[in-house]
PDB file of C-alpha atoms in Angstrom:
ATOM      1  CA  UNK A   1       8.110  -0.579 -33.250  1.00  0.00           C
ATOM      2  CA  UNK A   2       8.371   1.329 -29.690  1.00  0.00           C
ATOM      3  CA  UNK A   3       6.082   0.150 -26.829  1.00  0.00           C
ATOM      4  CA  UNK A   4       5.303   3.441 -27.359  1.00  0.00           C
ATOM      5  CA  UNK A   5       3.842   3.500 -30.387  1.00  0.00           C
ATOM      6  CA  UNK A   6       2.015  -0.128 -29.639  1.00  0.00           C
ATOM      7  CA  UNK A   7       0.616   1.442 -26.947  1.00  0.00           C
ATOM      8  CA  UNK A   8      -0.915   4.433 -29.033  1.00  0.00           C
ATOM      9  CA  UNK A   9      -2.189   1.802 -31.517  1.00  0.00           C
ATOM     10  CA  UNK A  10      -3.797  -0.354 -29.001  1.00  0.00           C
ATOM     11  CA  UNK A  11      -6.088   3.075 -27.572  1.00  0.00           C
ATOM     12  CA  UNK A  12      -6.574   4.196 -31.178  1.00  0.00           C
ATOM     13  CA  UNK A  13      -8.089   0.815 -32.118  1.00  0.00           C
ATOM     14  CA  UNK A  14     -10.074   0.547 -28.468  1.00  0.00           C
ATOM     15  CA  UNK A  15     -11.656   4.262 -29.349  1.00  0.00           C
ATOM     16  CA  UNK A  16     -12.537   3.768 -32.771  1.00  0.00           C
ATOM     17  CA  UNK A  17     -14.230   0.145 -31.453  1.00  0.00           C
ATOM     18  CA  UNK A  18     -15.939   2.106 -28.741  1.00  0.00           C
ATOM     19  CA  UNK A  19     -17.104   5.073 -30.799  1.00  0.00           C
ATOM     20  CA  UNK A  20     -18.423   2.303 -33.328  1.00  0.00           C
ATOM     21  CA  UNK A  21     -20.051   0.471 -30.928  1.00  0.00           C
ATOM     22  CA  UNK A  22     -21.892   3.407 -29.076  1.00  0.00           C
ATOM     23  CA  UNK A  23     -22.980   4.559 -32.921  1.00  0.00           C
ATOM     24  CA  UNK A  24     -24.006   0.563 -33.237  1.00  0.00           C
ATOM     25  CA  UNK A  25     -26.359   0.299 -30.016  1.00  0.00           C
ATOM     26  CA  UNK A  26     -26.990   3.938 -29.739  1.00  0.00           C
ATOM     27  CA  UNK A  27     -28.966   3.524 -33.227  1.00  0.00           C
ATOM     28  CA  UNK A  28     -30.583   0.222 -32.334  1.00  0.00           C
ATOM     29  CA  UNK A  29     -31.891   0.864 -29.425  1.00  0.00           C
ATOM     30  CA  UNK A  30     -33.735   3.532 -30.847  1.00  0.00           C
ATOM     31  CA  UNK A  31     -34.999   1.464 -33.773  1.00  0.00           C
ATOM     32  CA  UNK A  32     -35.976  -1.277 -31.234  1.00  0.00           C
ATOM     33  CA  UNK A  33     -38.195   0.732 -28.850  1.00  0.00           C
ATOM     34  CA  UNK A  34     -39.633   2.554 -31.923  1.00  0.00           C
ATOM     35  CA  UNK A  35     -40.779  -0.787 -33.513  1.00  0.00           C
ATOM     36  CA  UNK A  36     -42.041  -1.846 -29.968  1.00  0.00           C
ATOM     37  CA  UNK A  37     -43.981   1.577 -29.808  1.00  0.00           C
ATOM     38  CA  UNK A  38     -45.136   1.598 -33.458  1.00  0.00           C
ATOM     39  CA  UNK A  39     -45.385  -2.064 -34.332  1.00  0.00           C
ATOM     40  CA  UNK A  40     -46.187  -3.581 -31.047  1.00  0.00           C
ATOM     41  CA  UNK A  41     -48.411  -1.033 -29.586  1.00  0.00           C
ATOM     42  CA  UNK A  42     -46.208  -0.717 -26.754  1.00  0.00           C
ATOM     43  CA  UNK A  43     -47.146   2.853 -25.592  1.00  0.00           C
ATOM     44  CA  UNK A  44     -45.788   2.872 -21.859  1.00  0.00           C
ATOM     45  CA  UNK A  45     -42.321   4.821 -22.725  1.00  0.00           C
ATOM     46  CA  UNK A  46     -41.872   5.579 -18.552  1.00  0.00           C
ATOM     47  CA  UNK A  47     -42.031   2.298 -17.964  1.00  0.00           C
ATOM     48  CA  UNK A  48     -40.113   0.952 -20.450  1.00  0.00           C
ATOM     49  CA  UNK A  49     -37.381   3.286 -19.530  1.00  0.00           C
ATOM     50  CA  UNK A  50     -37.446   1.661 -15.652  1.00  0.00           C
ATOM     51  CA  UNK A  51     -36.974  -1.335 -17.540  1.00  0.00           C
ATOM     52  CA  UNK A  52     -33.890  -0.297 -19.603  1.00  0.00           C
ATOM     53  CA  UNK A  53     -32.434   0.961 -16.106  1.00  0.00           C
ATOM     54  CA  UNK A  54     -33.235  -2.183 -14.096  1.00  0.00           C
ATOM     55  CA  UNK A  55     -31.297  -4.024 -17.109  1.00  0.00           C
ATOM     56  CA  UNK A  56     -28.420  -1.509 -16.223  1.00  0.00           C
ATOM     57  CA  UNK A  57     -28.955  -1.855 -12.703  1.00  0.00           C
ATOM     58  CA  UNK A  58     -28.202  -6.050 -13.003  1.00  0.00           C
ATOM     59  CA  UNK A  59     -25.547  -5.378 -14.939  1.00  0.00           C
ATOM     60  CA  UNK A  60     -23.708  -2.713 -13.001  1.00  0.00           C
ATOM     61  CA  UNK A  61     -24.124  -4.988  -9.930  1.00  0.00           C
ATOM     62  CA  UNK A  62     -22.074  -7.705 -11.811  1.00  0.00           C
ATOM     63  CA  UNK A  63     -19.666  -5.746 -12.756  1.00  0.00           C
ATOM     64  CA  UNK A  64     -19.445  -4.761  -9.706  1.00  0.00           C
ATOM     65  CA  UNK A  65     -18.772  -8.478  -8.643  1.00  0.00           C
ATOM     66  CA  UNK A  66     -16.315  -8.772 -11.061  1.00  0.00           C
ATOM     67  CA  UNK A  67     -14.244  -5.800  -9.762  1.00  0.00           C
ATOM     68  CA  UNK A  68     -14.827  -3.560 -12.393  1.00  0.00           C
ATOM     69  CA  UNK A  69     -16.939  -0.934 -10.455  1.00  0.00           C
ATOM     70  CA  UNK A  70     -14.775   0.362  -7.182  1.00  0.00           C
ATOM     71  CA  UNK A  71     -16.667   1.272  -4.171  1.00  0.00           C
ATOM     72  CA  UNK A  72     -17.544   4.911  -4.444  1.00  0.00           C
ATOM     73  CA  UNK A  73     -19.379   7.977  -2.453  1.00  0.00           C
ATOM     74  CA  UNK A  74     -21.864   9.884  -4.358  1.00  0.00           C
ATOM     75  CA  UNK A  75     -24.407  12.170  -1.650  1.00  0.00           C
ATOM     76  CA  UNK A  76     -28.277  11.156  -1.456  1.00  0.00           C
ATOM     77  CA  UNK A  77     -29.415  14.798  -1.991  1.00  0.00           C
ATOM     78  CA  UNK A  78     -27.229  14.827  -5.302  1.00  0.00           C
ATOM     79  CA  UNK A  79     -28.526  11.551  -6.422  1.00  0.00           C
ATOM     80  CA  UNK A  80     -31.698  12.744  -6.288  1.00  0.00           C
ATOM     81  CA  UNK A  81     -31.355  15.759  -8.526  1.00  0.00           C
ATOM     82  CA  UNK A  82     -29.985  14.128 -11.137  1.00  0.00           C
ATOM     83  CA  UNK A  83     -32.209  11.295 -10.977  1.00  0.00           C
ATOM     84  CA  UNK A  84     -34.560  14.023 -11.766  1.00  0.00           C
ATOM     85  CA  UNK A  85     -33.004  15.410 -14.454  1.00  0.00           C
ATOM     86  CA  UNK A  86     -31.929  11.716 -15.641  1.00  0.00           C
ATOM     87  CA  UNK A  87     -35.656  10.881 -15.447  1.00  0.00           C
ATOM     88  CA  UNK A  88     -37.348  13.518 -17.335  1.00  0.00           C
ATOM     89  CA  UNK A  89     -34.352  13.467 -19.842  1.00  0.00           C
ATOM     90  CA  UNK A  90     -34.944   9.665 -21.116  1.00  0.00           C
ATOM     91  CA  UNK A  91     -38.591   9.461 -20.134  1.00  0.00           C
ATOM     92  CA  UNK A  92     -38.581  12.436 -22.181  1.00  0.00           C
ATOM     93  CA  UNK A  93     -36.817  11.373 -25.352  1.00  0.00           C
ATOM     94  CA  UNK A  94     -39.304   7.986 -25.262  1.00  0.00           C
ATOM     95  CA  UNK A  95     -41.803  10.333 -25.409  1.00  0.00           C
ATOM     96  CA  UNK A  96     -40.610  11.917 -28.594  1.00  0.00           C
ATOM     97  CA  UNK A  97     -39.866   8.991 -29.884  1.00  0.00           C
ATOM     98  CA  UNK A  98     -42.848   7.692 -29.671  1.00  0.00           C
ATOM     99  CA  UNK A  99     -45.249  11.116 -30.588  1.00  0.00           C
ATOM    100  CA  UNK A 100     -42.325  12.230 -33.355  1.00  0.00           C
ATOM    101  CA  UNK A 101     -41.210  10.082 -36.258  1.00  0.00           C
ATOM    102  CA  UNK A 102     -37.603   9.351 -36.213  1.00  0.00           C
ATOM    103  CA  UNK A 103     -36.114  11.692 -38.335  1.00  0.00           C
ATOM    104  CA  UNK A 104     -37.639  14.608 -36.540  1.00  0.00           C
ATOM    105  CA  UNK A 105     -36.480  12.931 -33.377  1.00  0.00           C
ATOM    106  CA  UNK A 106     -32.856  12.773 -33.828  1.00  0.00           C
ATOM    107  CA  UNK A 107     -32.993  15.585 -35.617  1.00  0.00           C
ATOM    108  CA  UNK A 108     -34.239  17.634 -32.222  1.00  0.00           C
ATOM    109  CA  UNK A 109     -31.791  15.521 -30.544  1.00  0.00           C
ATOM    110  CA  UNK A 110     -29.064  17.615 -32.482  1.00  0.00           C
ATOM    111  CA  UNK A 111     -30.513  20.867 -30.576  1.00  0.00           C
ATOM    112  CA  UNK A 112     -28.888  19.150 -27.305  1.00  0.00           C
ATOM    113  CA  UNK A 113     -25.800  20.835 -28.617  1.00  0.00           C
ATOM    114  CA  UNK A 114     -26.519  24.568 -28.824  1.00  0.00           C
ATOM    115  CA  UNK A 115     -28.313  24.426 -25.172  1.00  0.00           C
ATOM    116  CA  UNK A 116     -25.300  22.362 -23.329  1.00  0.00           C
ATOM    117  CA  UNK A 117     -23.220  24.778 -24.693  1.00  0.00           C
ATOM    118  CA  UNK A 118     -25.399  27.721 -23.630  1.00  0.00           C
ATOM    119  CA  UNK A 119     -25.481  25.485 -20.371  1.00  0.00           C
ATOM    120  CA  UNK A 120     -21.672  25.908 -19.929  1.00  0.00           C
ATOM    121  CA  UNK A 121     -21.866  29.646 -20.628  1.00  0.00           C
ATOM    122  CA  UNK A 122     -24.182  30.605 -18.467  1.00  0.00           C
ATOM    123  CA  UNK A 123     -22.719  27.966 -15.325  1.00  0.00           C
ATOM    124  CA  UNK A 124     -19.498  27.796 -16.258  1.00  0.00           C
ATOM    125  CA  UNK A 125     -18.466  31.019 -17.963  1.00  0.00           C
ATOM    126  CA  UNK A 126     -16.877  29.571 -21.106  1.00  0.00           C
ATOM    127  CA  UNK A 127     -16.246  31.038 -24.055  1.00  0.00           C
ATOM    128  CA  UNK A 128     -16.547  29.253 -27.465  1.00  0.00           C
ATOM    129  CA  UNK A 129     -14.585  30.354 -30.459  1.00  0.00           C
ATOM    130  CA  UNK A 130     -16.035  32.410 -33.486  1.00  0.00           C
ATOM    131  CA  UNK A 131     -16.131  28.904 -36.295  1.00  0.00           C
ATOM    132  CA  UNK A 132     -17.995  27.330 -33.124  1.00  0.00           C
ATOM    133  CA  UNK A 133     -20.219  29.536 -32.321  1.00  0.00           C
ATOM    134  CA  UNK A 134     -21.171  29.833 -36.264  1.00  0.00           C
ATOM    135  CA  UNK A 135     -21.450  26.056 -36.235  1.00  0.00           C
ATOM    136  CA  UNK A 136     -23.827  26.133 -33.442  1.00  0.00           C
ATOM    137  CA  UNK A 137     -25.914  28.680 -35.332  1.00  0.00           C
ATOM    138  CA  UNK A 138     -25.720  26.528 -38.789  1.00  0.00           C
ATOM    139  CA  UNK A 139     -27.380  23.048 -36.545  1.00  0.00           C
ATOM    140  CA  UNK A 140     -29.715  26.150 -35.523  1.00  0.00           C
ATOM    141  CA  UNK A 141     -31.161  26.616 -38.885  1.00  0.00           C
ATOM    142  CA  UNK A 142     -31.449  23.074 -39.742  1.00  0.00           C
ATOM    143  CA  UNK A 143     -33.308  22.051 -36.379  1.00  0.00           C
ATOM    144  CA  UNK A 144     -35.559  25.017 -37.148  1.00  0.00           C
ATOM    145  CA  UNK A 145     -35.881  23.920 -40.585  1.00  0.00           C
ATOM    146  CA  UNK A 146     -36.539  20.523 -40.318  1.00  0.00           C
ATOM    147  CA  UNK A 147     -39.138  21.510 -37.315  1.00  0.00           C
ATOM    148  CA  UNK A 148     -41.363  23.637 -39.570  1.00  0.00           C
ATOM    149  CA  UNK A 149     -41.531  21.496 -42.970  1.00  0.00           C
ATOM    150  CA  UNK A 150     -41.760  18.028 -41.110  1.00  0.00           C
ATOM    151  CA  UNK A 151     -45.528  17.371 -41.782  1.00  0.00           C
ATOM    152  CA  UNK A 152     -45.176  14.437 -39.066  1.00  0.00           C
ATOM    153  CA  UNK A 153     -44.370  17.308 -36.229  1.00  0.00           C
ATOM    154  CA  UNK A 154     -47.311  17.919 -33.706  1.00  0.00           C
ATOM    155  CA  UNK A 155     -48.081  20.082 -30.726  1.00  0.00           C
ATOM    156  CA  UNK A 156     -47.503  17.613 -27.858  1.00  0.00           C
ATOM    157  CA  UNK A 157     -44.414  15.917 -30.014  1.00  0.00           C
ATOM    158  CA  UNK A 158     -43.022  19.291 -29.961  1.00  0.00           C
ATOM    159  CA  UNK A 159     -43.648  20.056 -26.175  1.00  0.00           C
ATOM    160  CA  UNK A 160     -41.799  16.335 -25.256  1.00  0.00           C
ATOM    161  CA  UNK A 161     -39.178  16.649 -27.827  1.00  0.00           C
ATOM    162  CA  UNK A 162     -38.634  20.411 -26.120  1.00  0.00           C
ATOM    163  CA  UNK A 163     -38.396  18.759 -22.501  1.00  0.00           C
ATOM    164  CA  UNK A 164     -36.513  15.800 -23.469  1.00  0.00           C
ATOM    165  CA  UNK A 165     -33.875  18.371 -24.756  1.00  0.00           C
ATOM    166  CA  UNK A 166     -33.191  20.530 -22.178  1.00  0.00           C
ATOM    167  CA  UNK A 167     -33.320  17.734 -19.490  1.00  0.00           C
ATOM    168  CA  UNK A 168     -31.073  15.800 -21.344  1.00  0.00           C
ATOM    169  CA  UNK A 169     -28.634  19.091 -21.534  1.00  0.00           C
ATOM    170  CA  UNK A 170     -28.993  19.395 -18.092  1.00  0.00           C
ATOM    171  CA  UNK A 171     -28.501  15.907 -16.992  1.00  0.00           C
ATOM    172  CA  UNK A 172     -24.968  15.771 -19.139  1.00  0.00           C
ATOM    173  CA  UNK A 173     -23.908  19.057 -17.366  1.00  0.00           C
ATOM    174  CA  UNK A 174     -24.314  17.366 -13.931  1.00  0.00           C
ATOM    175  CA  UNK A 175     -22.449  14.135 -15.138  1.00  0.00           C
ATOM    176  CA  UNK A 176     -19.840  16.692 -15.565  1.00  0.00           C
ATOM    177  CA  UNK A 177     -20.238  18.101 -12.595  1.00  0.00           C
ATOM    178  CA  UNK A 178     -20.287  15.391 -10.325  1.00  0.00           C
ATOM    179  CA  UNK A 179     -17.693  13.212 -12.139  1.00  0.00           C
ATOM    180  CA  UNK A 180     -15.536  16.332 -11.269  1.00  0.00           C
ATOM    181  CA  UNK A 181     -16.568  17.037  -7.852  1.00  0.00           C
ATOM    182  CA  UNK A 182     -16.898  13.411  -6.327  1.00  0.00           C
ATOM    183  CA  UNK A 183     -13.885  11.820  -8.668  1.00  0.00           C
ATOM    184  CA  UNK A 184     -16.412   9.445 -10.070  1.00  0.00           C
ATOM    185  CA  UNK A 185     -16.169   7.137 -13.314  1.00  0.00           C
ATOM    186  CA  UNK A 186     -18.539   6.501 -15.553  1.00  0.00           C
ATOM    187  CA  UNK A 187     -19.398   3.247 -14.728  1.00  0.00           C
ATOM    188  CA  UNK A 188     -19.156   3.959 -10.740  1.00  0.00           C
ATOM    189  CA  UNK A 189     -22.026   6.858 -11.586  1.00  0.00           C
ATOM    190  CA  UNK A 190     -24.137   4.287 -13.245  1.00  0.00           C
ATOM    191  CA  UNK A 191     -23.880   2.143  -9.943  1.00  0.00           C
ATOM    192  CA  UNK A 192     -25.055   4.866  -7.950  1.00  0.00           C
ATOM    193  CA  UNK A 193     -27.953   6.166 -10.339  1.00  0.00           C
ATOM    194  CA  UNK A 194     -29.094   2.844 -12.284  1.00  0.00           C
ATOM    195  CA  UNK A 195     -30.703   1.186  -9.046  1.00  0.00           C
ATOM    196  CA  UNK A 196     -32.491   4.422  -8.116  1.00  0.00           C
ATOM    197  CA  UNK A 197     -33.444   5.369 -11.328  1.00  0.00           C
ATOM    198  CA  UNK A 198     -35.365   1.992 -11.917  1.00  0.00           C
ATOM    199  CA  UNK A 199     -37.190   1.931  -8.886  1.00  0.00           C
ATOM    200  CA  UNK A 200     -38.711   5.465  -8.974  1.00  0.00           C
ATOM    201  CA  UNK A 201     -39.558   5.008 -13.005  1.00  0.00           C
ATOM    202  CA  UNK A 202     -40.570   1.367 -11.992  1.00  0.00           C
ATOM    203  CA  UNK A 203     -42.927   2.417  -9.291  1.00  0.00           C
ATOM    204  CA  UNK A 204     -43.983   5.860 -11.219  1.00  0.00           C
ATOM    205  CA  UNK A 205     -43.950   4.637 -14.618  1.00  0.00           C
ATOM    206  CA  UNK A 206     -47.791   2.839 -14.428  1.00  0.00           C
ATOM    207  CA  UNK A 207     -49.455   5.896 -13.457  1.00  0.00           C
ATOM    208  CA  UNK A 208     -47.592   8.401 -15.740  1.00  0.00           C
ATOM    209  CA  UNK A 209     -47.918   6.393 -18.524  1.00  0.00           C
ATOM    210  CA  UNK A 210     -51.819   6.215 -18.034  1.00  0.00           C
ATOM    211  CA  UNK A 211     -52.220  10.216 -17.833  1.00  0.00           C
ATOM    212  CA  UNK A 212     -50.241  10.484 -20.940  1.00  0.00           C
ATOM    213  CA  UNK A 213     -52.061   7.648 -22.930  1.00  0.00           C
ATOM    214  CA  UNK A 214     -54.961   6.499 -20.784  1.00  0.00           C
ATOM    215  CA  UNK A 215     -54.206   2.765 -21.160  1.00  0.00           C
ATOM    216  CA  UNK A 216     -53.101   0.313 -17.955  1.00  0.00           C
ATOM    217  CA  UNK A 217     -49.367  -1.199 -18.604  1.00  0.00           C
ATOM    218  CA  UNK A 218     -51.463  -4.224 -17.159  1.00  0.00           C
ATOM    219  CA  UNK A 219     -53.695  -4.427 -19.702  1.00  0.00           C
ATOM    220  CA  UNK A 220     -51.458  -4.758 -22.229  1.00  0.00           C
ATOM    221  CA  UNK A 221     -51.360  -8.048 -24.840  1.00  0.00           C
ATOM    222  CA  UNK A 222     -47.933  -9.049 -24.152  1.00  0.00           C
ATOM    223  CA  UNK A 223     -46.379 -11.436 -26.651  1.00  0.00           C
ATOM    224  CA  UNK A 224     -43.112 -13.572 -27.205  1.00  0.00           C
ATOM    225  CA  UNK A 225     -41.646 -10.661 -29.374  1.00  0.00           C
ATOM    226  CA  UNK A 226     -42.736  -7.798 -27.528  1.00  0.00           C
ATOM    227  CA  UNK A 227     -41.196  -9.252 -24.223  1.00  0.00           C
TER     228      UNK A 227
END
């Protein structure tokens, strides 16, 4: 066998172990913060997303320290819009999560699609082919069908669901766009907006959380499990 063709293997293997494991955490995450929210009574969804990104933030910094994140220039006035679109995108989809059941949740997460795409028309000028654009309009149909017969749906689930959406659309537009404009990788973009991310959701998260559910983060009964 070529070094070639070992070499093809090897990446094949690594993408179907990193697809796998993004499907993997990617689903139990979800399940996680739902049980905290539904089982735990965990209702603070800003504040547990600061806490997700000062997880990412220590663990960006060692790799970091291990070499694997290269120093790297990202602007402060660009960090700061896409913290804001970062920050209403995963506050956001917490949100959902927690107003929506889960079905109805990823199902609306499926909507991302249509709207980055309308994102790159409108921004970008592209143009999608005929079986795409009928593929689009087929996810369409079942997001609007799911949306009207899930009993489960509500007004405000709806509204965050909506705004978790397009701020997510947006906020993987500008990962685009900045990965392209400043050269960065994924994991030197993380460096950059984990740290600032966590502080503003860390320091904002309290009070937000209290105007959308009127309880204190404080007051909370934390247990061993819910920690």
């Amino acid at each position: 066998m070529s070094s070639t063709t070992k070499a093809a293997d090897r990446k094949a293997a690594t993408d179907v172990a990193a697809w796998m494991f993004n499907v993997v955490t990617s689903v139990g995450i979800i399940m996680v913060n739902k049980a905290l929210m539904a089982t735990y009574g965990f209702s603070f969804a800003t504040t547990l997303t600061g806490l997700h990104f000062a997880t990412t933030t220590m663990l960006t910094t060692f790799l970091r320290w291990l070499g694997y994140i290269q120093t790297s220039h990202l602007p402060f006035s660009e960090l700061v819009r896409f913290v804001v679109f970062a920050n209403f995108s995963i506050v956001g989809m917490n949100v959902s999560l927690m107003w929506n059941s889960v079905g109805f949740y990823q199902i609306a997460k499926l909507s991302m699609i249509p709207v980055s795409c309308f994102l790159e028309v409108v921004l970008d000028k592209v143009r999608y082919s005929r079986d795409t654009k009928l593929s689009i309009l087929l996810v369409l149909f079942g997001v609007g069908v799911c949306t009207v017969t899930d009993v489960s749906v509500n007004a405000k689930g709806f509204i965050a669901a909506f705004v978790a959406v397009w701020s997510t659309a947006m906020q993987q537009y500008y990962v685009h766009y900045l990965q392209r404009k400043y050269n960065l990788g994924s994991f030197n973009l993380l460096g950059h907006t984990a740290p600032a991310q966590a502080a503003s959701l860390l320091l904002l998260g309290p009070f937000v959380d209290y105007w959308l559910t009127s309880k204190r983060v404080d007051a909370y009964n934390y247990g061993f499990l819910s920690v």
